[in-house]
Protein backbone atom coordinates (compact mmCIF):
# COMPACT_ATOMS: atom_id res chain seq x y z
CA UNK A 1 0.00 0.00 0.00
CA UNK A 2 2.83 2.41 0.92
CA UNK A 3 4.55 1.78 -2.42
CA UNK A 4 1.35 2.52 -4.33
CA UNK A 5 0.95 5.82 -2.49
CA UNK A 6 4.55 6.75 -3.36
CA UNK A 7 3.96 5.98 -7.03
CA UNK A 8 0.73 7.95 -6.97
CA UNK A 9 2.45 10.95 -5.35
CA UNK A 10 5.26 10.85 -7.92
CA UNK A 11 2.74 10.64 -10.75
CA UNK A 12 0.76 13.60 -9.41
CA UNK A 13 3.95 15.64 -9.07
CA UNK A 14 4.96 14.91 -12.67
CA UNK A 15 1.48 15.73 -13.97
CA UNK A 16 1.49 18.97 -11.99
CA UNK A 17 4.83 19.97 -13.50
CA UNK A 18 3.58 19.13 -16.98
CA UNK A 19 0.40 21.14 -16.36
CA UNK A 20 2.49 24.12 -15.24
CA UNK A 21 4.56 23.86 -18.40
CA UNK A 22 7.78 23.12 -16.52
CA UNK A 23 10.43 21.37 -18.52
CA UNK A 24 14.08 20.57 -18.14
CA UNK A 25 16.23 22.74 -20.36
CA UNK A 26 19.96 23.25 -20.55
CA UNK A 27 19.45 26.52 -18.65
CA UNK A 28 17.62 24.78 -15.80
CA UNK A 29 20.51 22.42 -15.00
CA UNK A 30 23.37 23.92 -13.00
CA UNK A 31 26.71 23.73 -14.88
CA UNK A 32 28.25 21.40 -12.27
CA UNK A 33 25.48 18.85 -12.89
CA UNK A 34 25.23 19.27 -16.63
CA UNK A 35 27.75 16.55 -17.48
CA UNK A 36 28.95 15.91 -20.98
CA UNK A 37 27.34 17.68 -23.90
CA UNK A 38 27.79 14.68 -26.14
CA UNK A 39 27.95 10.93 -25.77
CA UNK A 40 31.48 9.65 -25.44
CA UNK A 41 31.72 6.15 -26.85
CA UNK A 42 35.26 5.77 -25.50
CA UNK A 43 36.03 7.87 -22.42
CA UNK A 44 39.43 9.50 -22.05
CA UNK A 45 41.90 7.07 -20.50
CA UNK A 46 40.08 3.93 -21.64
CA UNK A 47 42.97 2.82 -23.81
CA UNK A 48 45.71 2.79 -21.20
CA UNK A 49 46.55 2.20 -17.55
CA UNK A 50 43.48 4.12 -16.39
CA UNK A 51 41.08 1.73 -18.12
CA UNK A 52 39.78 0.27 -14.81
CA UNK A 53 39.17 3.81 -13.48
CA UNK A 54 37.26 5.48 -16.29
CA UNK A 55 34.17 3.37 -15.84
CA UNK A 56 33.33 5.53 -12.80
CA UNK A 57 35.78 8.48 -12.87
CA UNK A 58 36.69 11.07 -15.47
CA UNK A 59 40.45 11.48 -15.67
CA UNK A 60 40.88 14.51 -17.94
CA UNK A 61 40.86 18.13 -16.78
CA UNK A 62 37.32 19.48 -16.98
CA UNK A 63 36.03 16.03 -17.88
CA UNK A 64 32.39 15.01 -17.66
CA UNK A 65 30.77 14.11 -14.38
CA UNK A 66 30.48 10.40 -13.74
CA UNK A 67 29.26 8.36 -10.77
CA UNK A 68 32.46 9.01 -8.84
CA UNK A 69 34.60 12.13 -8.44
CA UNK A 70 37.15 13.10 -11.11
CA UNK A 71 40.72 11.87 -10.71
CA UNK A 72 42.53 14.62 -12.61
CA UNK A 73 45.09 16.15 -10.26
CA UNK A 74 44.48 13.56 -7.52
CA UNK A 75 48.18 12.94 -6.74
CA UNK A 76 48.98 15.44 -3.98
CA UNK A 77 45.34 16.58 -3.71
CA UNK A 78 43.33 16.76 -0.51
CA UNK A 79 41.41 13.58 0.29
CA UNK A 80 37.62 13.94 -0.13
CA UNK A 81 38.22 17.12 -2.15
CA UNK A 82 35.04 17.24 -4.28
CA UNK A 83 32.57 19.01 -2.02
CA UNK A 84 29.60 17.83 -4.11
CA UNK A 85 30.41 14.13 -3.75
CA UNK A 86 29.06 11.94 -0.92
CA UNK A 87 32.29 10.40 0.35
CA UNK A 88 32.15 7.75 3.05
CA UNK A 89 32.59 9.08 6.60
CA UNK A 90 35.87 7.11 6.75
CA UNK A 91 37.33 9.05 3.81
CA UNK A 92 35.93 12.36 5.05
CA UNK A 93 37.71 11.82 8.37
CA UNK A 94 40.96 10.53 6.83
CA UNK A 95 42.43 13.97 6.22
CA UNK A 96 45.69 14.65 4.47
CA UNK A 97 46.49 14.41 0.80
CA UNK A 98 46.72 11.56 -1.69
CA UNK A 99 50.39 10.63 -1.83
CA UNK A 100 51.64 8.02 -4.28
CA UNK A 101 52.13 5.63 -1.34
CA UNK A 102 48.56 6.20 -0.09
CA UNK A 103 47.13 5.70 -3.57
CA UNK A 104 49.12 2.47 -3.93
CA UNK A 105 47.79 1.11 -0.62
CA UNK A 106 44.25 2.25 -1.42
CA UNK A 107 44.27 0.67 -4.87
CA UNK A 108 45.69 -2.57 -3.47
CA UNK A 109 43.02 -3.02 -0.78
CA UNK A 110 40.66 -0.06 -0.25
CA UNK A 111 38.87 -1.47 2.81
CA UNK A 112 42.16 -2.50 4.46
CA UNK A 113 43.78 0.91 3.88
CA UNK A 114 40.64 2.81 4.88
CA UNK A 115 38.23 0.68 6.96
CA UNK A 116 34.68 1.86 6.35
CA UNK A 117 35.32 3.08 2.82
CA UNK A 118 32.53 2.69 0.29
CA UNK A 119 34.96 2.12 -2.59
CA UNK A 120 33.53 -0.89 -4.36
CA UNK A 121 36.65 -2.32 -5.99
CA UNK A 122 38.15 -5.40 -4.38
CA UNK A 123 41.64 -4.13 -5.02
CA UNK A 124 44.38 -4.44 -7.58
CA UNK A 125 46.89 -7.05 -6.46
CA UNK A 126 49.43 -6.51 -9.25
CA UNK A 127 52.00 -3.94 -8.05
CA UNK A 128 53.03 -3.01 -11.61
CA UNK A 129 49.42 -2.33 -12.61
CA UNK A 130 48.98 -0.07 -9.56
CA UNK A 131 52.26 1.73 -10.34
CA UNK A 132 51.14 2.26 -13.96
CA UNK A 133 47.81 3.70 -12.80
CA UNK A 134 49.51 6.06 -10.34
CA UNK A 135 52.06 7.16 -13.00
CA UNK A 136 49.20 7.88 -15.44
CA UNK A 137 47.32 9.83 -12.76
CA UNK A 138 50.47 11.78 -11.89
CA UNK A 139 51.14 12.53 -15.56
CA UNK A 140 47.62 13.90 -15.95
CA UNK A 141 47.95 16.03 -12.81
mmCIF file with all atom_site columns, C-alpha atoms in Angstrom:
data_model
loop_
_atom_site.group_PDB
_atom_site.id
_atom_site.type_symbol
_atom_site.label_atom_id
_atom_site.label_alt_id
_atom_site.label_comp_id
_atom_site.label_asym_id
_atom_site.label_entity_id
_atom_site.label_seq_id
_atom_site.pdbx_PDB_ins_code
_atom_site.Cartn_x
_atom_site.Cartn_y
_atom_site.Cartn_z
_atom_site.occupancy
_atom_site.B_iso_or_equiv
_atom_site.pdbx_formal_charge
_atom_site.auth_seq_id
_atom_site.auth_comp_id
_atom_site.auth_asym_id
_atom_site.auth_atom_id
_atom_site.pdbx_PDB_model_num
ATOM 1   C CA . UNK A 1 1   ? 0.000  0.000  0.000   1.00 0.00 ? 1   UNK A CA 1
ATOM 2   C CA . UNK A 1 2   ? 2.827  2.406  0.922   1.00 0.00 ? 2   UNK A CA 1
ATOM 3   C CA . UNK A 1 3   ? 4.551  1.783  -2.415  1.00 0.00 ? 3   UNK A CA 1
ATOM 4   C CA . UNK A 1 4   ? 1.347  2.520  -4.331  1.00 0.00 ? 4   UNK A CA 1
ATOM 5   C CA . UNK A 1 5   ? 0.953  5.825  -2.494  1.00 0.00 ? 5   UNK A CA 1
ATOM 6   C CA . UNK A 1 6   ? 4.554  6.749  -3.360  1.00 0.00 ? 6   UNK A CA 1
ATOM 7   C CA . UNK A 1 7   ? 3.958  5.976  -7.035  1.00 0.00 ? 7   UNK A CA 1
ATOM 8   C CA . UNK A 1 8   ? 0.727  7.951  -6.969  1.00 0.00 ? 8   UNK A CA 1
ATOM 9   C CA . UNK A 1 9   ? 2.446  10.945 -5.349  1.00 0.00 ? 9   UNK A CA 1
ATOM 10  C CA . UNK A 1 10  ? 5.255  10.852 -7.918  1.00 0.00 ? 10  UNK A CA 1
ATOM 11  C CA . UNK A 1 11  ? 2.737  10.644 -10.754 1.00 0.00 ? 11  UNK A CA 1
ATOM 12  C CA . UNK A 1 12  ? 0.755  13.600 -9.405  1.00 0.00 ? 12  UNK A CA 1
ATOM 13  C CA . UNK A 1 13  ? 3.949  15.638 -9.072  1.00 0.00 ? 13  UNK A CA 1
ATOM 14  C CA . UNK A 1 14  ? 4.956  14.906 -12.667 1.00 0.00 ? 14  UNK A CA 1
ATOM 15  C CA . UNK A 1 15  ? 1.475  15.729 -13.971 1.00 0.00 ? 15  UNK A CA 1
ATOM 16  C CA . UNK A 1 16  ? 1.491  18.968 -11.992 1.00 0.00 ? 16  UNK A CA 1
ATOM 17  C CA . UNK A 1 17  ? 4.831  19.973 -13.496 1.00 0.00 ? 17  UNK A CA 1
ATOM 18  C CA . UNK A 1 18  ? 3.578  19.134 -16.981 1.00 0.00 ? 18  UNK A CA 1
ATOM 19  C CA . UNK A 1 19  ? 0.402  21.137 -16.357 1.00 0.00 ? 19  UNK A CA 1
ATOM 20  C CA . UNK A 1 20  ? 2.490  24.119 -15.237 1.00 0.00 ? 20  UNK A CA 1
ATOM 21  C CA . UNK A 1 21  ? 4.562  23.856 -18.396 1.00 0.00 ? 21  UNK A CA 1
ATOM 22  C CA . UNK A 1 22  ? 7.783  23.118 -16.520 1.00 0.00 ? 22  UNK A CA 1
ATOM 23  C CA . UNK A 1 23  ? 10.433 21.371 -18.516 1.00 0.00 ? 23  UNK A CA 1
ATOM 24  C CA . UNK A 1 24  ? 14.084 20.567 -18.142 1.00 0.00 ? 24  UNK A CA 1
ATOM 25  C CA . UNK A 1 25  ? 16.234 22.736 -20.359 1.00 0.00 ? 25  UNK A CA 1
ATOM 26  C CA . UNK A 1 26  ? 19.962 23.253 -20.553 1.00 0.00 ? 26  UNK A CA 1
ATOM 27  C CA . UNK A 1 27  ? 19.446 26.520 -18.653 1.00 0.00 ? 27  UNK A CA 1
ATOM 28  C CA . UNK A 1 28  ? 17.625 24.781 -15.799 1.00 0.00 ? 28  UNK A CA 1
ATOM 29  C CA . UNK A 1 29  ? 20.511 22.425 -15.004 1.00 0.00 ? 29  UNK A CA 1
ATOM 30  C CA . UNK A 1 30  ? 23.374 23.916 -13.001 1.00 0.00 ? 30  UNK A CA 1
ATOM 31  C CA . UNK A 1 31  ? 26.713 23.728 -14.879 1.00 0.00 ? 31  UNK A CA 1
ATOM 32  C CA . UNK A 1 32  ? 28.249 21.396 -12.266 1.00 0.00 ? 32  UNK A CA 1
ATOM 33  C CA . UNK A 1 33  ? 25.484 18.853 -12.886 1.00 0.00 ? 33  UNK A CA 1
ATOM 34  C CA . UNK A 1 34  ? 25.233 19.269 -16.630 1.00 0.00 ? 34  UNK A CA 1
ATOM 35  C CA . UNK A 1 35  ? 27.748 16.553 -17.475 1.00 0.00 ? 35  UNK A CA 1
ATOM 36  C CA . UNK A 1 36  ? 28.953 15.911 -20.983 1.00 0.00 ? 36  UNK A CA 1
ATOM 37  C CA . UNK A 1 37  ? 27.336 17.678 -23.897 1.00 0.00 ? 37  UNK A CA 1
ATOM 38  C CA . UNK A 1 38  ? 27.795 14.681 -26.142 1.00 0.00 ? 38  UNK A CA 1
ATOM 39  C CA . UNK A 1 39  ? 27.949 10.930 -25.770 1.00 0.00 ? 39  UNK A CA 1
ATOM 40  C CA . UNK A 1 40  ? 31.479 9.645  -25.441 1.00 0.00 ? 40  UNK A CA 1
ATOM 41  C CA . UNK A 1 41  ? 31.723 6.149  -26.850 1.00 0.00 ? 41  UNK A CA 1
ATOM 42  C CA . UNK A 1 42  ? 35.258 5.768  -25.500 1.00 0.00 ? 42  UNK A CA 1
ATOM 43  C CA . UNK A 1 43  ? 36.027 7.867  -22.418 1.00 0.00 ? 43  UNK A CA 1
ATOM 44  C CA . UNK A 1 44  ? 39.427 9.503  -22.046 1.00 0.00 ? 44  UNK A CA 1
ATOM 45  C CA . UNK A 1 45  ? 41.898 7.070  -20.503 1.00 0.00 ? 45  UNK A CA 1
ATOM 46  C CA . UNK A 1 46  ? 40.078 3.931  -21.641 1.00 0.00 ? 46  UNK A CA 1
ATOM 47  C CA . UNK A 1 47  ? 42.972 2.822  -23.812 1.00 0.00 ? 47  UNK A CA 1
ATOM 48  C CA . UNK A 1 48  ? 45.712 2.795  -21.196 1.00 0.00 ? 48  UNK A CA 1
ATOM 49  C CA . UNK A 1 49  ? 46.555 2.199  -17.554 1.00 0.00 ? 49  UNK A CA 1
ATOM 50  C CA . UNK A 1 50  ? 43.478 4.120  -16.394 1.00 0.00 ? 50  UNK A CA 1
ATOM 51  C CA . UNK A 1 51  ? 41.085 1.725  -18.118 1.00 0.00 ? 51  UNK A CA 1
ATOM 52  C CA . UNK A 1 52  ? 39.776 0.273  -14.811 1.00 0.00 ? 52  UNK A CA 1
ATOM 53  C CA . UNK A 1 53  ? 39.174 3.806  -13.477 1.00 0.00 ? 53  UNK A CA 1
ATOM 54  C CA . UNK A 1 54  ? 37.257 5.482  -16.293 1.00 0.00 ? 54  UNK A CA 1
ATOM 55  C CA . UNK A 1 55  ? 34.167 3.375  -15.845 1.00 0.00 ? 55  UNK A CA 1
ATOM 56  C CA . UNK A 1 56  ? 33.335 5.530  -12.800 1.00 0.00 ? 56  UNK A CA 1
ATOM 57  C CA . UNK A 1 57  ? 35.779 8.481  -12.870 1.00 0.00 ? 57  UNK A CA 1
ATOM 58  C CA . UNK A 1 58  ? 36.689 11.072 -15.468 1.00 0.00 ? 58  UNK A CA 1
ATOM 59  C CA . UNK A 1 59  ? 40.448 11.483 -15.675 1.00 0.00 ? 59  UNK A CA 1
ATOM 60  C CA . UNK A 1 60  ? 40.880 14.506 -17.935 1.00 0.00 ? 60  UNK A CA 1
ATOM 61  C CA . UNK A 1 61  ? 40.858 18.135 -16.777 1.00 0.00 ? 61  UNK A CA 1
ATOM 62  C CA . UNK A 1 62  ? 37.322 19.477 -16.984 1.00 0.00 ? 62  UNK A CA 1
ATOM 63  C CA . UNK A 1 63  ? 36.030 16.029 -17.880 1.00 0.00 ? 63  UNK A CA 1
ATOM 64  C CA . UNK A 1 64  ? 32.390 15.012 -17.660 1.00 0.00 ? 64  UNK A CA 1
ATOM 65  C CA . UNK A 1 65  ? 30.767 14.107 -14.381 1.00 0.00 ? 65  UNK A CA 1
ATOM 66  C CA . UNK A 1 66  ? 30.484 10.396 -13.736 1.00 0.00 ? 66  UNK A CA 1
ATOM 67  C CA . UNK A 1 67  ? 29.260 8.356  -10.774 1.00 0.00 ? 67  UNK A CA 1
ATOM 68  C CA . UNK A 1 68  ? 32.459 9.006  -8.837  1.00 0.00 ? 68  UNK A CA 1
ATOM 69  C CA . UNK A 1 69  ? 34.596 12.132 -8.439  1.00 0.00 ? 69  UNK A CA 1
ATOM 70  C CA . UNK A 1 70  ? 37.153 13.096 -11.115 1.00 0.00 ? 70  UNK A CA 1
ATOM 71  C CA . UNK A 1 71  ? 40.716 11.869 -10.712 1.00 0.00 ? 71  UNK A CA 1
ATOM 72  C CA . UNK A 1 72  ? 42.529 14.623 -12.608 1.00 0.00 ? 72  UNK A CA 1
ATOM 73  C CA . UNK A 1 73  ? 45.092 16.147 -10.260 1.00 0.00 ? 73  UNK A CA 1
ATOM 74  C CA . UNK A 1 74  ? 44.483 13.560 -7.519  1.00 0.00 ? 74  UNK A CA 1
ATOM 75  C CA . UNK A 1 75  ? 48.183 12.941 -6.739  1.00 0.00 ? 75  UNK A CA 1
ATOM 76  C CA . UNK A 1 76  ? 48.978 15.440 -3.978  1.00 0.00 ? 76  UNK A CA 1
ATOM 77  C CA . UNK A 1 77  ? 45.338 16.584 -3.713  1.00 0.00 ? 77  UNK A CA 1
ATOM 78  C CA . UNK A 1 78  ? 43.326 16.756 -0.507  1.00 0.00 ? 78  UNK A CA 1
ATOM 79  C CA . UNK A 1 79  ? 41.412 13.576 0.293   1.00 0.00 ? 79  UNK A CA 1
ATOM 80  C CA . UNK A 1 80  ? 37.620 13.943 -0.127  1.00 0.00 ? 80  UNK A CA 1
ATOM 81  C CA . UNK A 1 81  ? 38.216 17.122 -2.145  1.00 0.00 ? 81  UNK A CA 1
ATOM 82  C CA . UNK A 1 82  ? 35.044 17.240 -4.283  1.00 0.00 ? 82  UNK A CA 1
ATOM 83  C CA . UNK A 1 83  ? 32.568 19.012 -2.017  1.00 0.00 ? 83  UNK A CA 1
ATOM 84  C CA . UNK A 1 84  ? 29.601 17.833 -4.108  1.00 0.00 ? 84  UNK A CA 1
ATOM 85  C CA . UNK A 1 85  ? 30.412 14.129 -3.755  1.00 0.00 ? 85  UNK A CA 1
ATOM 86  C CA . UNK A 1 86  ? 29.062 11.944 -0.916  1.00 0.00 ? 86  UNK A CA 1
ATOM 87  C CA . UNK A 1 87  ? 32.292 10.400 0.351   1.00 0.00 ? 87  UNK A CA 1
ATOM 88  C CA . UNK A 1 88  ? 32.155 7.754  3.053   1.00 0.00 ? 88  UNK A CA 1
ATOM 89  C CA . UNK A 1 89  ? 32.589 9.076  6.603   1.00 0.00 ? 89  UNK A CA 1
ATOM 90  C CA . UNK A 1 90  ? 35.868 7.110  6.746   1.00 0.00 ? 90  UNK A CA 1
ATOM 91  C CA . UNK A 1 91  ? 37.329 9.052  3.809   1.00 0.00 ? 91  UNK A CA 1
ATOM 92  C CA . UNK A 1 92  ? 35.927 12.359 5.049   1.00 0.00 ? 92  UNK A CA 1
ATOM 93  C CA . UNK A 1 93  ? 37.707 11.824 8.371   1.00 0.00 ? 93  UNK A CA 1
ATOM 94  C CA . UNK A 1 94  ? 40.963 10.527 6.832   1.00 0.00 ? 94  UNK A CA 1
ATOM 95  C CA . UNK A 1 95  ? 42.432 13.966 6.221   1.00 0.00 ? 95  UNK A CA 1
ATOM 96  C CA . UNK A 1 96  ? 45.688 14.654 4.470   1.00 0.00 ? 96  UNK A CA 1
ATOM 97  C CA . UNK A 1 97  ? 46.492 14.408 0.804   1.00 0.00 ? 97  UNK A CA 1
ATOM 98  C CA . UNK A 1 98  ? 46.723 11.561 -1.693  1.00 0.00 ? 98  UNK A CA 1
ATOM 99  C CA . UNK A 1 99  ? 50.393 10.626 -1.830  1.00 0.00 ? 99  UNK A CA 1
ATOM 100 C CA . UNK A 1 100 ? 51.638 8.025  -4.275  1.00 0.00 ? 100 UNK A CA 1
ATOM 101 C CA . UNK A 1 101 ? 52.127 5.631  -1.340  1.00 0.00 ? 101 UNK A CA 1
ATOM 102 C CA . UNK A 1 102 ? 48.556 6.196  -0.086  1.00 0.00 ? 102 UNK A CA 1
ATOM 103 C CA . UNK A 1 103 ? 47.128 5.703  -3.572  1.00 0.00 ? 103 UNK A CA 1
ATOM 104 C CA . UNK A 1 104 ? 49.119 2.472  -3.925  1.00 0.00 ? 104 UNK A CA 1
ATOM 105 C CA . UNK A 1 105 ? 47.793 1.106  -0.619  1.00 0.00 ? 105 UNK A CA 1
ATOM 106 C CA . UNK A 1 106 ? 44.247 2.249  -1.415  1.00 0.00 ? 106 UNK A CA 1
ATOM 107 C CA . UNK A 1 107 ? 44.265 0.670  -4.874  1.00 0.00 ? 107 UNK A CA 1
ATOM 108 C CA . UNK A 1 108 ? 45.692 -2.569 -3.473  1.00 0.00 ? 108 UNK A CA 1
ATOM 109 C CA . UNK A 1 109 ? 43.020 -3.017 -0.780  1.00 0.00 ? 109 UNK A CA 1
ATOM 110 C CA . UNK A 1 110 ? 40.657 -0.058 -0.246  1.00 0.00 ? 110 UNK A CA 1
ATOM 111 C CA . UNK A 1 111 ? 38.872 -1.470 2.812   1.00 0.00 ? 111 UNK A CA 1
ATOM 112 C CA . UNK A 1 112 ? 42.160 -2.498 4.461   1.00 0.00 ? 112 UNK A CA 1
ATOM 113 C CA . UNK A 1 113 ? 43.779 0.907  3.881   1.00 0.00 ? 113 UNK A CA 1
ATOM 114 C CA . UNK A 1 114 ? 40.644 2.806  4.883   1.00 0.00 ? 114 UNK A CA 1
ATOM 115 C CA . UNK A 1 115 ? 38.229 0.678  6.960   1.00 0.00 ? 115 UNK A CA 1
ATOM 116 C CA . UNK A 1 116 ? 34.683 1.862  6.353   1.00 0.00 ? 116 UNK A CA 1
ATOM 117 C CA . UNK A 1 117 ? 35.316 3.084  2.816   1.00 0.00 ? 117 UNK A CA 1
ATOM 118 C CA . UNK A 1 118 ? 32.533 2.692  0.294   1.00 0.00 ? 118 UNK A CA 1
ATOM 119 C CA . UNK A 1 119 ? 34.965 2.120  -2.586  1.00 0.00 ? 119 UNK A CA 1
ATOM 120 C CA . UNK A 1 120 ? 33.532 -0.892 -4.357  1.00 0.00 ? 120 UNK A CA 1
ATOM 121 C CA . UNK A 1 121 ? 36.647 -2.323 -5.991  1.00 0.00 ? 121 UNK A CA 1
ATOM 122 C CA . UNK A 1 122 ? 38.152 -5.396 -4.382  1.00 0.00 ? 122 UNK A CA 1
ATOM 123 C CA . UNK A 1 123 ? 41.642 -4.133 -5.016  1.00 0.00 ? 123 UNK A CA 1
ATOM 124 C CA . UNK A 1 124 ? 44.382 -4.440 -7.584  1.00 0.00 ? 124 UNK A CA 1
ATOM 125 C CA . UNK A 1 125 ? 46.893 -7.054 -6.460  1.00 0.00 ? 125 UNK A CA 1
ATOM 126 C CA . UNK A 1 126 ? 49.426 -6.513 -9.250  1.00 0.00 ? 126 UNK A CA 1
ATOM 127 C CA . UNK A 1 127 ? 52.001 -3.941 -8.052  1.00 0.00 ? 127 UNK A CA 1
ATOM 128 C CA . UNK A 1 128 ? 53.030 -3.010 -11.608 1.00 0.00 ? 128 UNK A CA 1
ATOM 129 C CA . UNK A 1 129 ? 49.422 -2.327 -12.608 1.00 0.00 ? 129 UNK A CA 1
ATOM 130 C CA . UNK A 1 130 ? 48.982 -0.067 -9.562  1.00 0.00 ? 130 UNK A CA 1
ATOM 131 C CA . UNK A 1 131 ? 52.255 1.725  -10.343 1.00 0.00 ? 131 UNK A CA 1
ATOM 132 C CA . UNK A 1 132 ? 51.142 2.264  -13.956 1.00 0.00 ? 132 UNK A CA 1
ATOM 133 C CA . UNK A 1 133 ? 47.810 3.700  -12.796 1.00 0.00 ? 133 UNK A CA 1
ATOM 134 C CA . UNK A 1 134 ? 49.509 6.065  -10.340 1.00 0.00 ? 134 UNK A CA 1
ATOM 135 C CA . UNK A 1 135 ? 52.056 7.156  -13.003 1.00 0.00 ? 135 UNK A CA 1
ATOM 136 C CA . UNK A 1 136 ? 49.202 7.881  -15.440 1.00 0.00 ? 136 UNK A CA 1
ATOM 137 C CA . UNK A 1 137 ? 47.324 9.833  -12.756 1.00 0.00 ? 137 UNK A CA 1
ATOM 138 C CA . UNK A 1 138 ? 50.472 11.776 -11.891 1.00 0.00 ? 138 UNK A CA 1
ATOM 139 C CA . UNK A 1 139 ? 51.137 12.526 -15.559 1.00 0.00 ? 139 UNK A CA 1
ATOM 140 C CA . UNK A 1 140 ? 47.619 13.899 -15.949 1.00 0.00 ? 140 UNK A CA 1
ATOM 141 C CA . UNK A 1 141 ? 47.951 16.028 -12.812 1.00 0.00 ? 141 UNK A CA 1
#
